[in-house]
mmCIF file of C-alpha atoms in Angstrom:
data_model
loop_
_atom_site.group_PDB
_atom_site.id
_atom_site.type_symbol
_atom_site.label_atom_id
_atom_site.label_comp_id
_atom_site.label_asym_id
_atom_site.label_seq_id
_atom_site.Cartn_x
_atom_site.Cartn_y
_atom_site.Cartn_z
ATOM 1 C CA MET A 1207 22.653 -28.848 7.606
ATOM 2 C CA THR A 1208 19.972 -26.173 7.649
ATOM 3 C CA THR A 1209 20.387 -22.624 8.210
ATOM 4 C CA PRO A 1210 17.840 -19.680 8.583
ATOM 5 C CA GLY A 1211 17.567 -18.986 4.794
ATOM 6 C CA ASN A 1212 17.860 -22.681 4.000
ATOM 7 C CA ARG A 1213 15.103 -24.688 2.776
ATOM 8 C CA ALA A 1214 17.219 -27.885 3.235
ATOM 9 C CA GLY A 1215 15.052 -31.282 4.506
ATOM 10 C CA GLY A 1216 11.825 -28.780 3.251
ATOM 11 C CA ALA A 1217 11.389 -27.337 6.345
ATOM 12 C CA ARG A 1218 10.061 -23.711 6.476
ATOM 13 C CA PRO A 1219 13.528 -20.810 6.728
ATOM 14 C CA HIS A 1220 13.648 -20.092 10.178
ATOM 15 C CA ARG A 1221 12.023 -15.891 11.442
ATOM 16 C CA PRO A 1222 14.288 -14.553 13.648
ATOM 17 C CA THR A 1223 13.310 -13.746 16.962
ATOM 18 C CA LEU A 1224 13.296 -9.683 19.155
ATOM 19 C CA GLN A 1225 14.814 -12.776 21.771
ATOM 20 C CA GLU A 1226 17.914 -13.956 19.386
ATOM 21 C CA VAL A 1227 19.350 -10.240 18.783
ATOM 22 C CA ALA A 1228 18.256 -9.423 22.680
ATOM 23 C CA ASP A 1229 20.623 -12.714 23.056
ATOM 24 C CA ARG A 1230 23.091 -11.674 20.799
ATOM 25 C CA ALA A 1231 23.522 -8.611 22.212
ATOM 26 C CA GLY A 1232 23.559 -9.282 25.070
ATOM 27 C CA VAL A 1233 20.470 -6.969 26.780
ATOM 28 C CA SER A 1234 16.844 -7.405 28.641
ATOM 29 C CA LEU A 1235 13.917 -8.176 25.603
ATOM 30 C CA LYS A 1236 12.661 -4.482 26.847
ATOM 31 C CA THR A 1237 15.971 -3.306 26.396
ATOM 32 C CA ALA A 1238 16.520 -4.198 22.871
ATOM 33 C CA SER A 1239 13.075 -3.005 22.428
ATOM 34 C CA ARG A 1240 13.398 -0.421 22.756
ATOM 35 C CA ALA A 1241 16.805 0.356 21.312
ATOM 36 C CA LEU A 1242 15.217 -0.904 17.840
ATOM 37 C CA ASN A 1243 12.854 1.326 18.786
ATOM 38 C CA ARG A 1244 14.777 4.090 18.905
ATOM 39 C CA GLU A 1245 13.330 5.392 22.243
ATOM 40 C CA PRO A 1246 15.222 7.707 25.027
ATOM 41 C CA HIS A 1247 17.530 6.577 28.206
ATOM 42 C CA VAL A 1248 18.933 3.848 25.902
ATOM 43 C CA ALA A 1249 22.784 4.051 26.298
ATOM 44 C CA GLU A 1250 24.629 4.468 22.619
ATOM 45 C CA ALA A 1251 26.655 1.917 22.767
ATOM 46 C CA THR A 1252 24.118 -0.529 23.871
ATOM 47 C CA GLY A 1253 21.625 1.053 21.319
ATOM 48 C CA GLU A 1254 24.234 0.414 18.062
ATOM 49 C CA ARG A 1255 24.984 -2.868 19.536
ATOM 50 C CA VAL A 1256 21.661 -4.311 19.996
ATOM 51 C CA ARG A 1257 21.525 -2.588 15.881
ATOM 52 C CA ARG A 1258 24.317 -4.387 15.221
ATOM 53 C CA ALA A 1259 23.058 -7.597 16.116
ATOM 54 C CA ALA A 1260 19.750 -7.094 13.806
ATOM 55 C CA ASP A 1261 20.949 -6.416 11.662
ATOM 56 C CA GLU A 1262 23.631 -9.834 12.026
ATOM 57 C CA LEU A 1263 20.220 -11.856 12.684
ATOM 58 C CA GLY A 1264 17.848 -10.118 9.376
ATOM 59 C CA PHE A 1265 15.757 -9.197 11.870
ATOM 60 C CA ARG A 1266 12.663 -6.526 10.814
ATOM 61 C CA LEU A 1267 10.674 -4.948 13.102
ATOM 62 C CA ASN A 1268 6.858 -5.714 12.525
ATOM 63 C CA ALA A 1269 6.063 -2.190 12.318
ATOM 64 C CA LEU A 1270 1.932 -2.673 11.443
ATOM 65 C CA ALA A 1271 2.436 -4.570 14.825
ATOM 66 C CA ARG A 1272 3.953 -1.756 16.338
ATOM 67 C CA GLU A 1273 1.278 0.373 15.450
ATOM 68 C CA LEU A 1274 -1.497 -2.199 16.652
ATOM 69 C CA ARG A 1275 -0.119 -2.401 20.416
ATOM 70 C CA SER A 1276 0.589 1.961 20.218
ATOM 71 C CA GLY A 1277 -2.352 3.023 19.328
ATOM 72 C CA ALA A 1278 -0.358 4.873 15.654
ATOM 73 C CA THR A 1279 -1.503 5.841 13.045
ATOM 74 C CA SER A 1280 -0.736 3.629 10.311
ATOM 75 C CA THR A 1281 1.401 4.814 7.201
ATOM 76 C CA THR A 1282 -0.063 2.307 4.747
ATOM 77 C CA ALA A 1283 -2.630 2.973 2.421
ATOM 78 C CA GLY A 1284 -4.901 0.396 0.048
ATOM 79 C CA LEU A 1285 -5.872 0.782 -3.304
ATOM 80 C CA VAL A 1286 -8.283 -2.065 -4.804
ATOM 81 C CA ILE A 1287 -8.380 -2.348 -8.959
ATOM 82 C CA GLY A 1288 -9.319 -4.335 -11.663
ATOM 83 C CA ASP A 1289 -5.636 -5.834 -13.058
ATOM 84 C CA VAL A 1290 -2.360 -4.039 -12.103
ATOM 85 C CA GLY A 1291 -1.282 -5.998 -15.454
ATOM 86 C CA ASN A 1292 -2.856 -3.151 -17.718
ATOM 87 C CA PRO A 1293 -1.840 0.123 -18.161
ATOM 88 C CA TYR A 1294 -5.497 2.024 -17.642
ATOM 89 C CA TYR A 1295 -5.813 0.889 -13.900
ATOM 90 C CA SER A 1296 -0.832 0.988 -14.115
ATOM 91 C CA ARG A 1297 -1.736 4.414 -14.145
ATOM 92 C CA ILE A 1298 -3.722 5.145 -10.953
ATOM 93 C CA ALA A 1299 -1.800 4.057 -9.047
ATOM 94 C CA ARG A 1300 0.857 6.039 -10.324
ATOM 95 C CA GLY A 1301 -1.578 8.937 -9.518
ATOM 96 C CA VAL A 1302 -2.738 7.519 -5.681
ATOM 97 C CA GLU A 1303 1.087 6.454 -5.335
ATOM 98 C CA ARG A 1304 2.149 10.437 -6.057
ATOM 99 C CA GLU A 1305 -0.083 11.329 -3.110
ATOM 100 C CA MET A 1306 -0.391 9.044 -1.047
ATOM 101 C CA ASP A 1307 4.195 9.344 -1.136
ATOM 102 C CA ALA A 1308 4.037 13.307 -0.515
ATOM 103 C CA ARG A 1309 2.746 12.209 2.823
ATOM 104 C CA GLY A 1310 4.510 9.835 4.029
ATOM 105 C CA LEU A 1311 1.748 6.705 3.311
ATOM 106 C CA GLN A 1312 2.939 3.415 1.608
ATOM 107 C CA LEU A 1313 0.120 2.710 -0.856
ATOM 108 C CA ILE A 1314 -0.736 -1.837 -0.730
ATOM 109 C CA THR A 1315 -1.815 -1.821 -4.187
ATOM 110 C CA SER A 1316 -4.418 -5.304 -4.844
ATOM 111 C CA SER A 1317 -5.818 -6.628 -8.181
ATOM 112 C CA THR A 1318 -9.535 -8.265 -8.169
ATOM 113 C CA ASP A 1319 -9.648 -9.035 -12.347
ATOM 114 C CA ASP A 1320 -12.923 -7.171 -12.133
ATOM 115 C CA ASP A 1321 -14.225 -9.989 -9.664
ATOM 116 C CA PRO A 1322 -16.814 -8.892 -6.252
ATOM 117 C CA GLU A 1323 -15.658 -12.091 -4.610
ATOM 118 C CA ARG A 1324 -11.734 -10.510 -4.835
ATOM 119 C CA GLU A 1325 -12.467 -7.147 -4.009
ATOM 120 C CA ARG A 1326 -14.173 -8.747 -0.490
ATOM 121 C CA VAL A 1327 -11.366 -10.805 0.073
ATOM 122 C CA ALA A 1328 -9.187 -8.494 -1.240
ATOM 123 C CA VAL A 1329 -10.729 -5.584 0.756
ATOM 124 C CA ALA A 1330 -10.930 -7.387 4.124
ATOM 125 C CA GLY A 1331 -7.679 -7.499 3.828
ATOM 126 C CA LEU A 1332 -5.990 -4.021 3.313
ATOM 127 C CA LEU A 1333 -8.663 -3.280 6.678
ATOM 128 C CA GLU A 1334 -6.627 -6.478 8.179
ATOM 129 C CA ARG A 1335 -3.975 -4.099 7.829
ATOM 130 C CA ARG A 1336 -5.924 -1.107 9.281
ATOM 131 C CA VAL A 1337 -5.064 1.982 6.249
ATOM 132 C CA ALA A 1338 -5.662 5.110 6.719
ATOM 133 C CA ALA A 1339 -7.217 5.078 4.033
ATOM 134 C CA LEU A 1340 -9.130 3.042 0.978
ATOM 135 C CA LEU A 1341 -9.974 3.491 -2.150
ATOM 136 C CA VAL A 1342 -11.349 1.093 -4.682
ATOM 137 C CA VAL A 1343 -11.818 0.298 -7.449
ATOM 138 C CA PRO A 1344 -15.471 -1.765 -7.509
ATOM 139 C CA SER A 1345 -16.830 -4.601 -9.204
ATOM 140 C CA SER A 1346 -19.749 -5.245 -7.076
ATOM 141 C CA GLU A 1347 -22.908 -3.223 -6.973
ATOM 142 C CA ASP A 1348 -23.061 -3.782 -3.659
ATOM 143 C CA HIS A 1349 -20.819 -2.064 -0.818
ATOM 144 C CA ARG A 1350 -23.088 -1.434 3.087
ATOM 145 C CA TYR A 1351 -20.583 -4.183 3.993
ATOM 146 C CA LEU A 1352 -18.465 -0.262 3.527
ATOM 147 C CA GLU A 1353 -20.908 0.875 6.256
ATOM 148 C CA GLY A 1354 -18.916 0.315 8.998
ATOM 149 C CA GLU A 1355 -15.794 1.303 8.684
ATOM 150 C CA ARG A 1356 -16.586 5.017 7.275
ATOM 151 C CA ALA A 1357 -18.313 5.062 10.581
ATOM 152 C CA HIS A 1358 -15.055 4.192 12.178
ATOM 153 C CA GLY A 1359 -13.667 7.632 10.310
ATOM 154 C CA LEU A 1360 -12.077 5.256 7.673
ATOM 155 C CA PRO A 1361 -12.071 7.406 3.588
ATOM 156 C CA VAL A 1362 -13.344 5.255 1.542
ATOM 157 C CA VAL A 1363 -13.071 6.618 -2.182
ATOM 158 C CA PHE A 1364 -14.384 5.354 -5.087
ATOM 159 C CA LEU A 1365 -12.735 5.201 -8.819
ATOM 160 C CA ASP A 1366 -13.977 4.783 -12.710
ATOM 161 C CA ARG A 1367 -17.283 3.054 -11.301
ATOM 162 C CA PRO A 1368 -20.057 4.032 -8.971
ATOM 163 C CA ALA A 1369 -20.521 2.489 -5.399
ATOM 164 C CA GLY A 1370 -23.437 0.932 -4.621
ATOM 165 C CA HIS A 1371 -25.986 0.940 -2.061
ATOM 166 C CA ILE A 1372 -23.569 3.363 -0.348
ATOM 167 C CA ASP A 1373 -22.648 7.336 -0.685
ATOM 168 C CA ALA A 1374 -19.173 8.045 0.048
ATOM 169 C CA ASP A 1375 -16.328 10.177 -2.209
ATOM 170 C CA THR A 1376 -16.471 9.305 -6.215
ATOM 171 C CA PHE A 1377 -14.446 9.237 -9.316
ATOM 172 C CA VAL A 1378 -14.929 8.280 -12.573
ATOM 173 C CA LEU A 1379 -15.421 9.361 -16.276
ATOM 174 C CA ASP A 1380 -17.667 10.908 -18.365
ATOM 175 C CA ASP A 1381 -18.292 7.414 -19.997
ATOM 176 C CA ARG A 1382 -21.197 7.477 -22.572
ATOM 177 C CA ALA A 1383 -20.376 11.147 -23.750
ATOM 178 C CA GLY A 1384 -17.179 10.164 -24.324
ATOM 179 C CA ALA A 1385 -18.508 6.923 -26.130
ATOM 180 C CA ARG A 1386 -21.367 8.553 -27.803
ATOM 181 C CA ALA A 1387 -18.709 10.985 -29.350
ATOM 182 C CA ALA A 1388 -16.130 8.181 -30.792
ATOM 183 C CA VAL A 1389 -19.829 6.471 -32.651
ATOM 184 C CA GLU A 1390 -20.195 10.057 -34.341
ATOM 185 C CA HIS A 1391 -17.404 10.049 -35.119
ATOM 186 C CA LEU A 1392 -17.936 6.445 -37.305
ATOM 187 C CA LEU A 1393 -21.382 7.573 -38.549
ATOM 188 C CA GLU A 1394 -20.200 11.141 -39.782
ATOM 189 C CA ALA A 1395 -17.008 8.573 -41.245
ATOM 190 C CA GLY A 1396 -20.382 6.962 -43.111
ATOM 191 C CA HIS A 1397 -20.867 3.240 -41.266
ATOM 192 C CA GLU A 1398 -23.834 2.111 -40.593
ATOM 193 C CA ARG A 1399 -22.901 -1.106 -39.719
ATOM 194 C CA ILE A 1400 -20.809 0.051 -36.068
ATOM 195 C CA GLY A 1401 -20.105 -2.929 -34.239
ATOM 196 C CA LEU A 1402 -19.791 -2.681 -30.788
ATOM 197 C CA VAL A 1403 -16.993 -5.081 -28.828
ATOM 198 C CA GLY A 1404 -17.806 -3.922 -24.178
ATOM 199 C CA ASP A 1405 -16.570 -5.682 -21.127
ATOM 200 C CA PHE A 1406 -18.659 -7.756 -19.069
ATOM 201 C CA SER A 1407 -22.211 -6.309 -19.035
ATOM 202 C CA ARG A 1408 -22.941 -6.037 -15.527
ATOM 203 C CA LEU A 1409 -20.276 -3.079 -15.047
ATOM 204 C CA SER A 1410 -21.712 0.148 -14.823
ATOM 205 C CA THR A 1411 -18.876 1.330 -17.227
ATOM 206 C CA HIS A 1412 -20.080 -1.233 -19.877
ATOM 207 C CA ARG A 1413 -23.206 -0.171 -19.648
ATOM 208 C CA ALA A 1414 -23.227 3.852 -20.165
ATOM 209 C CA ARG A 1415 -20.007 2.773 -22.862
ATOM 210 C CA VAL A 1416 -22.962 1.097 -24.500
ATOM 211 C CA ALA A 1417 -25.449 4.365 -23.744
ATOM 212 C CA GLY A 1418 -23.509 6.632 -25.574
ATOM 213 C CA HIS A 1419 -23.400 4.099 -27.825
ATOM 214 C CA ALA A 1420 -27.302 3.720 -28.037
ATOM 215 C CA ASP A 1421 -27.806 8.166 -27.529
ATOM 216 C CA ALA A 1422 -25.201 8.584 -31.602
ATOM 217 C CA MET A 1423 -26.598 5.307 -33.389
ATOM 218 C CA GLN A 1424 -31.092 6.160 -32.794
ATOM 219 C CA ALA A 1425 -30.510 9.740 -32.556
ATOM 220 C CA ALA A 1426 -28.665 9.190 -36.045
ATOM 221 C CA GLY A 1427 -31.434 7.404 -37.140
ATOM 222 C CA VAL A 1428 -29.795 3.790 -37.850
ATOM 223 C CA GLN A 1429 -32.273 0.464 -36.909
ATOM 224 C CA GLY A 1430 -30.748 -2.340 -35.517
ATOM 225 C CA TRP A 1431 -27.989 -1.423 -34.630
ATOM 226 C CA GLU A 1432 -28.724 -3.700 -30.839
ATOM 227 C CA THR A 1433 -27.729 -7.058 -33.273
ATOM 228 C CA TYR A 1434 -23.902 -5.742 -33.425
ATOM 229 C CA VAL A 1435 -23.571 -5.761 -29.897
ATOM 230 C CA ARG A 1436 -21.933 -8.059 -27.863
ATOM 231 C CA ALA A 1437 -20.396 -8.225 -24.023
ATOM 232 C CA ASP A 1438 -18.444 -10.374 -22.026
ATOM 233 C CA CYS A 1439 -15.525 -9.975 -23.917
ATOM 234 C CA HIS A 1440 -13.508 -8.945 -20.797
ATOM 235 C CA ASP A 1441 -10.508 -10.338 -21.798
ATOM 236 C CA LEU A 1442 -7.934 -10.476 -24.753
ATOM 237 C CA ASP A 1443 -8.929 -13.408 -26.352
ATOM 238 C CA ALA A 1444 -13.011 -13.058 -25.733
ATOM 239 C CA ALA A 1445 -12.530 -9.542 -27.473
ATOM 240 C CA ALA A 1446 -10.561 -11.321 -30.115
ATOM 241 C CA ARG A 1447 -13.594 -13.732 -30.833
ATOM 242 C CA GLY A 1448 -16.688 -11.034 -30.219
ATOM 243 C CA ALA A 1449 -14.960 -8.559 -33.216
ATOM 244 C CA SER A 1450 -14.782 -12.311 -35.465
ATOM 245 C CA ASP A 1451 -18.030 -13.310 -34.304
ATOM 246 C CA LEU A 1452 -19.229 -10.184 -35.909
ATOM 247 C CA LEU A 1453 -16.990 -10.132 -38.653
ATOM 248 C CA SER A 1454 -18.460 -12.913 -39.760
ATOM 249 C CA LEU A 1455 -22.225 -12.222 -39.975
ATOM 250 C CA PRO A 1456 -24.262 -12.300 -43.433
ATOM 251 C CA GLU A 1457 -23.831 -7.878 -43.283
ATOM 252 C CA PRO A 1458 -20.757 -7.267 -40.912
ATOM 253 C CA PRO A 1459 -20.080 -4.165 -39.261
ATOM 254 C CA THR A 1460 -17.587 -1.954 -41.403
ATOM 255 C CA ALA A 1461 -16.582 0.327 -38.142
ATOM 256 C CA LEU A 1462 -15.888 -1.623 -34.701
ATOM 257 C CA PHE A 1463 -16.584 0.681 -31.473
ATOM 258 C CA THR A 1464 -14.722 -1.028 -28.262
ATOM 259 C CA THR A 1465 -15.563 0.230 -24.789
ATOM 260 C CA ASN A 1466 -11.821 -0.425 -23.346
ATOM 261 C CA ASN A 1467 -8.436 -0.814 -24.173
ATOM 262 C CA ARG A 1468 -8.403 -4.618 -23.770
ATOM 263 C CA CYS A 1469 -11.042 -4.746 -26.355
ATOM 264 C CA THR A 1470 -9.523 -2.554 -28.345
ATOM 265 C CA THR A 1471 -6.110 -4.796 -28.665
ATOM 266 C CA GLY A 1472 -8.373 -8.278 -28.459
ATOM 267 C CA ALA A 1473 -10.658 -5.905 -31.332
ATOM 268 C CA LEU A 1474 -7.222 -5.316 -33.391
ATOM 269 C CA ARG A 1475 -6.170 -8.971 -33.449
ATOM 270 C CA ALA A 1476 -9.145 -10.557 -34.690
ATOM 271 C CA VAL A 1477 -9.229 -8.110 -37.866
ATOM 272 C CA ALA A 1478 -4.976 -8.549 -38.583
ATOM 273 C CA GLY A 1479 -4.488 -9.365 -41.815
ATOM 274 C CA LEU A 1480 -7.666 -8.929 -42.781
ATOM 275 C CA PRO A 1481 -8.181 -7.561 -46.427
ATOM 276 C CA ASP A 1482 -10.574 -5.146 -45.573
ATOM 277 C CA ARG A 1483 -10.722 -3.784 -42.443
ATOM 278 C CA PRO A 1484 -13.527 -2.202 -40.278
ATOM 279 C CA GLU A 1485 -12.457 1.066 -38.595
ATOM 280 C CA ILE A 1486 -11.616 0.205 -34.793
ATOM 281 C CA VAL A 1487 -11.926 2.605 -32.853
ATOM 282 C CA GLY A 1488 -11.708 2.799 -29.042
ATOM 283 C CA PHE A 1489 -12.529 3.839 -25.450
ATOM 284 C CA ASP A 1490 -9.713 4.107 -23.322
ATOM 285 C CA ASP A 1491 -5.760 5.852 -24.937
ATOM 286 C CA PHE A 1492 -3.078 3.016 -25.033
ATOM 287 C CA ASP A 1493 1.131 2.065 -26.944
ATOM 288 C CA LEU A 1494 1.380 2.297 -30.315
ATOM 289 C CA ALA A 1495 -2.005 3.584 -31.105
ATOM 290 C CA ASP A 1496 -0.340 6.979 -32.759
ATOM 291 C CA VAL A 1497 1.486 4.282 -34.860
ATOM 292 C CA LEU A 1498 -1.297 2.532 -35.846
ATOM 293 C CA GLY A 1499 -3.419 4.730 -36.180
ATOM 294 C CA VAL A 1500 -6.318 4.534 -34.099
ATOM 295 C CA THR A 1501 -9.203 6.501 -33.141
ATOM 296 C CA VAL A 1502 -9.172 7.135 -29.160
ATOM 297 C CA VAL A 1503 -11.360 8.426 -26.612
ATOM 298 C CA ALA A 1504 -8.543 9.760 -24.643
ATOM 299 C CA HIS A 1505 -8.042 10.597 -20.798
ATOM 300 C CA ASP A 1506 -5.673 11.161 -17.888
ATOM 301 C CA PRO A 1507 -6.103 8.231 -15.498
ATOM 302 C CA GLU A 1508 -3.347 9.435 -13.185
ATOM 303 C CA GLU A 1509 -5.257 12.398 -11.914
ATOM 304 C CA MET A 1510 -8.544 10.883 -11.445
ATOM 305 C CA GLY A 1511 -5.758 8.753 -9.274
ATOM 306 C CA ARG A 1512 -4.862 12.360 -7.934
ATOM 307 C CA LEU A 1513 -7.651 13.200 -7.116
ATOM 308 C CA ALA A 1514 -8.667 10.456 -5.733
ATOM 309 C CA ALA A 1515 -5.881 10.592 -3.385
ATOM 310 C CA ARG A 1516 -6.582 13.864 -2.799
ATOM 311 C CA ALA A 1517 -10.574 13.125 -1.300
ATOM 312 C CA ALA A 1518 -9.161 11.102 0.950
ATOM 313 C CA LEU A 1519 -5.371 12.565 2.781
ATOM 314 C CA ALA A 1520 -8.792 15.376 2.659
ATOM 315 C CA ARG A 1521 -10.877 13.273 5.424
ATOM 316 C CA LEU A 1522 -7.988 12.047 6.691
ATOM 317 C CA ASP A 1523 -7.026 15.565 7.646
ATOM 318 C CA GLY A 1524 -11.063 16.086 8.705
ATOM 319 C CA ASP A 1525 -13.469 17.274 5.897
ATOM 320 C CA ASP A 1526 -16.371 16.089 6.496
ATOM 321 C CA SER A 1527 -18.166 17.936 3.816
ATOM 322 C CA PRO A 1528 -21.132 16.106 2.464
ATOM 323 C CA PRO A 1529 -19.535 12.922 -0.526
ATOM 324 C CA ARG A 1530 -19.267 13.973 -3.713
ATOM 325 C CA THR A 1531 -18.950 13.000 -7.422
ATOM 326 C CA VAL A 1532 -16.368 14.235 -9.772
ATOM 327 C CA VAL A 1533 -17.024 13.423 -13.313
ATOM 328 C CA LEU A 1534 -13.397 13.736 -15.101
ATOM 329 C CA PRO A 1535 -14.000 14.294 -19.274
ATOM 330 C CA THR A 1536 -12.778 12.570 -22.105
ATOM 331 C CA ARG A 1537 -12.317 13.965 -25.197
ATOM 332 C CA LEU A 1538 -12.119 12.203 -29.170
ATOM 333 C CA VAL A 1539 -8.571 11.449 -30.669
ATOM 334 C CA VAL A 1540 -8.844 10.889 -34.476
ATOM 335 C CA ARG A 1541 -5.759 9.579 -35.910
ATOM 336 C CA SER A 1542 -5.630 7.806 -39.337
ATOM 337 C CA ALA A 1543 -3.737 3.920 -40.854
ATOM 338 C CA PRO A 1544 -0.518 4.227 -41.456
ATOM 339 C CA GLY A 1545 -0.530 5.515 -45.021
ATOM 340 C CA ALA A 1546 -4.515 6.873 -45.008
ATOM 341 C CA PRO A 1547 -5.098 10.367 -46.308
ATOM 342 C CA ALA A 1548 -5.174 12.896 -43.572
ATOM 343 C CA THR A 1549 -8.629 13.862 -41.897
ATOM 344 C CA GLY A 1550 -6.495 17.095 -41.404
ATOM 345 C CA ARG A 1551 -9.578 17.175 -37.926
ATOM 346 C CA GLU A 1552 -7.763 17.822 -34.323
ATOM 347 C CA SER A 1553 -8.080 15.361 -31.452
ATOM 348 C CA LEU A 1554 -11.980 16.828 -30.652
ATOM 349 C CA GLY A 1555 -12.616 17.768 -26.979
ATOM 350 C CA VAL A 1556 -16.767 16.360 -25.323
ATOM 351 C CA ARG A 1557 -16.042 19.049 -22.602
ATOM 352 C CA SER A 1558 -14.722 22.342 -23.305
ATOM 353 C CA GLY A 1559 -11.882 23.226 -21.160
ATOM 354 C CA GLY A 1560 -10.795 19.782 -20.000
ATOM 355 C CA ARG A 1561 -11.829 20.770 -16.195
ATOM 356 C CA PRO A 1562 -14.041 18.501 -14.283
ATOM 357 C CA SER A 1563 -17.371 18.699 -13.774
ATOM 358 C CA LEU A 1564 -18.032 18.811 -10.083
ATOM 359 C CA ALA A 1565 -21.628 17.211 -8.124
ATOM 360 C CA VAL A 1566 -23.404 15.916 -12.205
ATOM 361 C CA ALA A 1567 -25.663 12.946 -12.170
ATOM 362 C CA ARG A 1568 -23.428 9.978 -10.836
ATOM 363 C CA PRO A 1569 -23.627 7.053 -14.005
ATOM 364 C CA ARG A 1570 -25.612 4.835 -12.641
ATOM 365 C CA ASP A 1571 -28.087 7.059 -13.161
ATOM 366 C CA ALA A 1572 -27.911 6.797 -16.342
ATOM 367 C CA ALA A 1573 -30.177 4.264 -18.368
ATOM 368 C CA PRO A 1574 -29.595 0.780 -17.428
ATOM 369 C CA LEU A 1575 -28.801 -0.131 -20.816
ATOM 370 C CA LEU A 1576 -27.477 -3.497 -22.750
ATOM 371 C CA GLY A 1577 -26.403 -5.762 -20.601
ATOM 372 C CA ALA A 1578 -25.962 -9.641 -21.090
ATOM 373 C CA ASP A 1579 -29.002 -10.601 -23.233
ATOM 374 C CA ALA A 1580 -27.579 -7.247 -26.028
ATOM 375 C CA ALA A 1581 -24.426 -9.924 -26.312
ATOM 376 C CA SER A 1582 -26.200 -12.568 -27.524
ATOM 377 C CA GLY A 1583 -26.459 -10.476 -30.397
#
């Protein structure tokens, strides 16, 4: 026998309808609707009977449909991120969610794996749900498709990377300065052959961090550093391959700068068990980095999420000031590997005071840097 919650015989589960609730409660369809929406002028006993019937059948109101019919303000906000499984993005989402929750907005999060087409699909899905605000960690380089939504009053905020061809509130890290501090630390430790294992070369974060790497190497007068750059290492396996490729060179690097937490983890896998392990400095802190003694460029993803959410909520409240870009600080956290002598150095701040800098040049205004060509070595 097939019941509403049963897939016997390949039948799809039956979702109870409002008409079935009305029939069970012995009232009209209109009375059932008014009772479930707790509208006035419905007798208390009738309302209780309708709600009991709805519970027995497992009926739930379609909040989105109700909002669309009534013209009420949406109670949801949308967030598009790279990968919800990545602790960096999940911390951004946590920061956004807490701010939205405090305003009574439910956050809907969608992942793109940094694929531009998946970004468009994810954004379209959230727009169909009529979200009250949209926050995006961009993967594509052109966001003019969102101009119409912004023109109709939808708050659109970008995080981690700047948007392409659109002016909107943007919250990013000081990627270039953070990367430069990381490589300067390695240079001060006596390294000159410093490899770089980086993300997709098309991403602005990758380009800015390669720029910081270049700043430090060029200032130190190191020649031929481009030979040691490997890009497009987006996942752990690719990062491990990139690091292994560098270490197989006739003159392998003595240190590695990894441009995000995935690249760092992949590089650690590649060097595991090597008798002469290169020193690794990674962009992004991560769990167990302190135990492993990995020096990192640290920052606060939750704070980025909180600030971006507050900006979106301010726009909802009528803020019509010009769009702004907020660049959040990073700091170098110096650690020693287990068993190694302590360096005696404390964590170094890339920016003094640890406060965000406002209205500075967008990362895309930095010099265009090594992309896919650099990855070919």
